[in-house]
CSV table of C-alpha atoms in Angstrom, one decimal:
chain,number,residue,atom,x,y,z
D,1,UNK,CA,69.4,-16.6,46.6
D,2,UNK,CA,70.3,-17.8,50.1
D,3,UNK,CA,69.7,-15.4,52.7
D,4,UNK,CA,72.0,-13.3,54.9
D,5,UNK,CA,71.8,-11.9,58.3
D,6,UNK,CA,74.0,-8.9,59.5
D,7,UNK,CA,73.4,-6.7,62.8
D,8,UNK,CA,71.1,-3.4,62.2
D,9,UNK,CA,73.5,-1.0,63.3
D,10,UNK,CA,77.1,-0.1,64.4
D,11,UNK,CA,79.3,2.0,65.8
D,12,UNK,CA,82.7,3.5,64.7
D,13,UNK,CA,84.7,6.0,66.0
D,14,UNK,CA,86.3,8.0,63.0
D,15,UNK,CA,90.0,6.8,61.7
D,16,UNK,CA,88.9,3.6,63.3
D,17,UNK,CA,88.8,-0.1,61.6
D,18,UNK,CA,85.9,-1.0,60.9
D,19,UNK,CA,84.3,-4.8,61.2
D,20,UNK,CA,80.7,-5.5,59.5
D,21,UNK,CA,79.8,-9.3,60.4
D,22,UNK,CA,77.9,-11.2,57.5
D,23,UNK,CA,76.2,-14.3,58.4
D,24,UNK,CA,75.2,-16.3,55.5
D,25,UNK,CA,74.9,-20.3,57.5
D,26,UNK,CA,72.9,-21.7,53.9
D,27,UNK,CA,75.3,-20.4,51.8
D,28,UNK,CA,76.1,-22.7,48.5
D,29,UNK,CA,79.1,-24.0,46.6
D,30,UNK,CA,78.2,-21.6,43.7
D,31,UNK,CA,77.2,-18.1,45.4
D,32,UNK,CA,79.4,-15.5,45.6
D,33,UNK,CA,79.3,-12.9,48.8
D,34,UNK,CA,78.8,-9.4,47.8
D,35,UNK,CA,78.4,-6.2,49.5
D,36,UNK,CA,77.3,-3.1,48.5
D,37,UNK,CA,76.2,0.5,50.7
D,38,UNK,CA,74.0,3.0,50.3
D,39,UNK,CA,74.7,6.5,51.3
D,40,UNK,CA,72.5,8.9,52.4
D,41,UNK,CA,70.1,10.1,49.6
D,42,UNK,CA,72.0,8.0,47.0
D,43,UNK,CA,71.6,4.9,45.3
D,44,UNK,CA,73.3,1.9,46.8
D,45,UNK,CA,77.1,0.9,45.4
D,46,UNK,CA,79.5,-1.5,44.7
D,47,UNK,CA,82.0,-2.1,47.7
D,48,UNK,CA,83.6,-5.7,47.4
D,49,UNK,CA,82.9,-9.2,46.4
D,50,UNK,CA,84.6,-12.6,47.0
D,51,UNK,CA,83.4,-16.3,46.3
D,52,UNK,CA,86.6,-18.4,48.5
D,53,UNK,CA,89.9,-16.4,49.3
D,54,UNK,CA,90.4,-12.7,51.1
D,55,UNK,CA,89.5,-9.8,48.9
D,56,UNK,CA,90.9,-6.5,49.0
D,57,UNK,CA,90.6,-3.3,46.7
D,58,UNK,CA,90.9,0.7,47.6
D,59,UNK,CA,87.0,0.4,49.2
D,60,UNK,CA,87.9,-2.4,51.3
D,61,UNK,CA,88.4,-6.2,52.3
D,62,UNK,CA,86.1,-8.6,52.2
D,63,UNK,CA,87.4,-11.9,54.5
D,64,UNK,CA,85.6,-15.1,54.1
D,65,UNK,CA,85.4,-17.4,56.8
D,66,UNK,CA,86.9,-20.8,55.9
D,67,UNK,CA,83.6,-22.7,56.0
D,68,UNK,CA,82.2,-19.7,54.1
D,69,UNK,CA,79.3,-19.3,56.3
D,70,UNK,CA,80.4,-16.0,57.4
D,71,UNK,CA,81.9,-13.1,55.9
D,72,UNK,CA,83.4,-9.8,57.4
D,73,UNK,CA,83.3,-6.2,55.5
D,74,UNK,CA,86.8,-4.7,56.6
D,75,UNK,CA,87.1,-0.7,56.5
D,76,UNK,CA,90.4,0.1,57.4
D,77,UNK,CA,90.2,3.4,58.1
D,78,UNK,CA,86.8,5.2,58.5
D,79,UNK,CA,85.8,8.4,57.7
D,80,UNK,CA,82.7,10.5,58.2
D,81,UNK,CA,82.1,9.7,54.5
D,82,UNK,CA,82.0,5.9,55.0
D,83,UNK,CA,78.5,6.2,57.2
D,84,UNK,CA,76.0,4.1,54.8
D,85,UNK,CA,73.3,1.5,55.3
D,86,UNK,CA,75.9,-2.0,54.6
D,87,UNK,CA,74.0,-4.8,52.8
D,88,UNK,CA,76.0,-8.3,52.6
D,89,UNK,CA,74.3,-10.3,49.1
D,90,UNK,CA,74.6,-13.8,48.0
D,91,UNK,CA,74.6,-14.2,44.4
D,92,UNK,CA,74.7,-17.4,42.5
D,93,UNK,CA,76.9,-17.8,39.4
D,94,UNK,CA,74.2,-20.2,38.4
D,95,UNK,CA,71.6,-17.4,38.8
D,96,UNK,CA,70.5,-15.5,35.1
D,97,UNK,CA,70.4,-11.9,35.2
D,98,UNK,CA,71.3,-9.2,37.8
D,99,UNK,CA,68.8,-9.3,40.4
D,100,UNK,CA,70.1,-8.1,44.1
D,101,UNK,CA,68.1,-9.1,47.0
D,102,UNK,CA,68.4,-7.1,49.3
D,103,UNK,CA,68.0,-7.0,53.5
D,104,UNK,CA,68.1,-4.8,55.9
D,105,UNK,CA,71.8,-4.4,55.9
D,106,UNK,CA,73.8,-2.4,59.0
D,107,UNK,CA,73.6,1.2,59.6
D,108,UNK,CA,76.8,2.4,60.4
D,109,UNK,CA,77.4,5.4,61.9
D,110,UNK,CA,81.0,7.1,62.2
D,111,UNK,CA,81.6,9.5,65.1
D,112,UNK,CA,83.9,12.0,64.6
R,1,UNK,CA,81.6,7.7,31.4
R,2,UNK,CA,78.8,9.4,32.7
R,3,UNK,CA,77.0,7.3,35.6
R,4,UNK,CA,73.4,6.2,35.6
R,5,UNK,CA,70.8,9.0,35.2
R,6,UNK,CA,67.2,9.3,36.1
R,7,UNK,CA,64.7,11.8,35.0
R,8,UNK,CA,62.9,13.8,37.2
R,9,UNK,CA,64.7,13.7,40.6
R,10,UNK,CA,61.2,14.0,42.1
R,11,UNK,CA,57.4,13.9,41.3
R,12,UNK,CA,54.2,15.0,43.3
R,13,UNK,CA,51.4,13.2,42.1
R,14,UNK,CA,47.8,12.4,43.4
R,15,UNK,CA,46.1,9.2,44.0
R,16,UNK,CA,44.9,7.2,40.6
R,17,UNK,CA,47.0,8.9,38.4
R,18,UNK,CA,49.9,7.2,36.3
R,19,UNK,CA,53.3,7.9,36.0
R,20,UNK,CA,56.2,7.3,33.8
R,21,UNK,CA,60.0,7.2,35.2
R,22,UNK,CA,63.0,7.3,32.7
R,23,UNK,CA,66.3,5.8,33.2
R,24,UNK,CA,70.0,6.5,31.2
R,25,UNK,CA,72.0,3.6,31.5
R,26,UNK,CA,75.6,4.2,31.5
R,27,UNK,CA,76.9,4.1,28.3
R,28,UNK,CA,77.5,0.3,26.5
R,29,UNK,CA,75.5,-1.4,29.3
R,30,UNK,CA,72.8,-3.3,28.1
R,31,UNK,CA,71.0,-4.6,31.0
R,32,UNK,CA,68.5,-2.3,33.2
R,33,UNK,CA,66.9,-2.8,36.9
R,34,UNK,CA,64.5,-1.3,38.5
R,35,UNK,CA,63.7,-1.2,42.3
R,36,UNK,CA,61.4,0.2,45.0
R,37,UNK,CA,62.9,1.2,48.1
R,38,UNK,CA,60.6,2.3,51.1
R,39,UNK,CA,61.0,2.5,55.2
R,40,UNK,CA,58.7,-0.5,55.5
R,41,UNK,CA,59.9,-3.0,52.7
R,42,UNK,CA,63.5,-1.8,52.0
R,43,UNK,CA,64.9,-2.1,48.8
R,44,UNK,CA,62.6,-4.9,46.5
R,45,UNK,CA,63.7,-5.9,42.9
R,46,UNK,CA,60.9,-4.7,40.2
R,47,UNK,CA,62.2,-6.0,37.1
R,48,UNK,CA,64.8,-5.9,35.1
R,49,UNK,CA,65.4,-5.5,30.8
R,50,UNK,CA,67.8,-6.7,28.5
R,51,UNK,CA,68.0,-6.0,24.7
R,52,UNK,CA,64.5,-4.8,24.7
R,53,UNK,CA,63.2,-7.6,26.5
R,54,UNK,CA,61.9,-8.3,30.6
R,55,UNK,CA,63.7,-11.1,31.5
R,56,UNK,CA,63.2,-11.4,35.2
R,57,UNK,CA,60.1,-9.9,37.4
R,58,UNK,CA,59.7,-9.1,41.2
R,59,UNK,CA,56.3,-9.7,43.0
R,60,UNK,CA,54.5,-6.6,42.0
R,61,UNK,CA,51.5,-6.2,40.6
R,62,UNK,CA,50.4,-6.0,36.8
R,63,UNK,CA,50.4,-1.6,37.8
R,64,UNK,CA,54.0,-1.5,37.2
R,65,UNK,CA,55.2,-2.1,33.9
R,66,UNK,CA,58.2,-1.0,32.1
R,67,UNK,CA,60.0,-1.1,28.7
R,68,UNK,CA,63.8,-0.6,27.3
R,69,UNK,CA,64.2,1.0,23.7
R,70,UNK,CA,66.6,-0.1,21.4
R,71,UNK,CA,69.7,2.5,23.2
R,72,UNK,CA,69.2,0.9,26.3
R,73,UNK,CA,67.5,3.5,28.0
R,74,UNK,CA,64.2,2.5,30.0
R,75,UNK,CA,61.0,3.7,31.3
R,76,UNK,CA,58.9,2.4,33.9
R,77,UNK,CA,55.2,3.1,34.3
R,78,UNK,CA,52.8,2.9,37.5
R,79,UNK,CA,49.0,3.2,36.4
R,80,UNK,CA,46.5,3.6,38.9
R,81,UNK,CA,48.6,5.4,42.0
R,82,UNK,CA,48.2,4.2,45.3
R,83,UNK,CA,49.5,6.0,48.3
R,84,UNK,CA,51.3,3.1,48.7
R,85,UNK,CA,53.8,4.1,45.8
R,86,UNK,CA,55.3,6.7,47.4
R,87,UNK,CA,58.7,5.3,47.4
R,88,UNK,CA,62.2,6.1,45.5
R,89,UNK,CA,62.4,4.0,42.4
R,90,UNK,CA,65.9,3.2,41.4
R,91,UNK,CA,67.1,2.0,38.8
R,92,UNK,CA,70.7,0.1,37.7
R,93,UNK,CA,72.8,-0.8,35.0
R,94,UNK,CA,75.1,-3.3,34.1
R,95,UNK,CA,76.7,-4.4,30.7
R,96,UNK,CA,75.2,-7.8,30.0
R,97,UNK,CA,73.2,-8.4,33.4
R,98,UNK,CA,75.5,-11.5,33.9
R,99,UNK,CA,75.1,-12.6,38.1
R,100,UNK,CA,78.6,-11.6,39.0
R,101,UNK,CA,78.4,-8.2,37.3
R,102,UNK,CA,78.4,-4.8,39.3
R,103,UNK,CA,75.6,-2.6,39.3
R,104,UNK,CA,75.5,0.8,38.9
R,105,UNK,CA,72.6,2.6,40.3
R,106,UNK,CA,71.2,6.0,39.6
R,107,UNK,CA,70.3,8.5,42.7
R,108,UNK,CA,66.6,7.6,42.0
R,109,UNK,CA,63.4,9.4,41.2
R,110,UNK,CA,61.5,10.0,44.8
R,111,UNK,CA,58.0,9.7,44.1
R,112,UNK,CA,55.8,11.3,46.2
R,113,UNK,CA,51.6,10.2,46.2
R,114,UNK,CA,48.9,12.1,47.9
């Protein structure tokens, strides 16, 4: 799977939007952009993913750029509950079975 | 439907000993993951099992093994501890391990080595 790049941390201010950049510059045709988060002490989980066009669901948006070598994570409004360790993932469709590579991802913090 | 359990929570054990991790995947998925997650190497894909079989492998050595019975459930083994295994395993479950699938993890089984 091609590899991603995402700041280590960020800031938001409770109630807030919030933006988490995904740089993904080798991205192919067939791999789809997902994202999931990890809380603290829990296993990650399943935010959003996209392969083309905008995404949204009750977690978040996901917007892709047109050239598809970035991504954005939307959070429209956050709440304490929303600070997580981000981790943007490219999977191929042509890729057999469900292995996630993971990075670093983006610690986000939410201030009250 | 009940979410992805793993037995125990968390485990003490001491250098060259081995240990066996169990995983519940959620109900009707047939396709179990396993990873290591630790401050220094983040989160790194062990292997995963479908229908009874391994069908993909991280880069770990031949120490960690695993197995899935015939209700999905799996078990991982590390022989031979190293202090180096102190980690939290995780482990996640899909329906038929398809690329585009979700993944459900568990909250992980924090293993401790002294």
């Amino acid at each position: 799977d091609a590899k991603t790049t995402q700041p280590n941390s960020m800031e938001s201010n409770e109630e807030e939007p919030v933006h988490l950049p995904c740089n993904h510059s080798t991205i192919s045709g067939t791999d789809y952009i997902h994202w999931y988060r990890q809380l603290p002490s829990q296993g990650p989980e399943y935010v959003i993913h996209g392969l083309t066009s905008n995404v949204n669901n009750r977690m978040a948006s996901l917007a892709i750029a047109e050239d598809r070598k970035s991504s954005t994570l939307i959070l429209h409004r956050a709440t304490l509950r929303d600070a997580a360790v981000y981790y943007c993932i490219l999977r191929s469709k042509e890729t057999s079975g469900s292995r996630l590579t993971f990075g670093e991802g983006t610690q986000l913090t939410v201030n009250p | 439907k009940a979410g992805v359990t793993q037995t125990p929570r968390y485990l003490i054990k001491t250098r060259g000993q081995q240990v066996t991790l169990s995983c519940s995947p959620i109900s009707g998925h047939r396709s179990v993951s396993w990873y290591q997650q630790t401050p220094g190497q983040g989160l790194q894909f062990l292997f995963e099992y479908f229908s009874e079989t391994q069908r993909n492998k991280g880069n770990f050595p031949g120490r960690f093994s695993g197995r899935q019975f015939s209700n999905s459930r799996s078990e991982m083994n590390v022989s031979t501890l190293e202090l180096g295994d102190s980690a939290l395993y995780l482990c996640a479950s899909s329906p038929d391990g398809f690329s585009q699938e979700t993944q459900y993890f568990g909250p992980g089984t924090r293993l401790l080595v002294l």
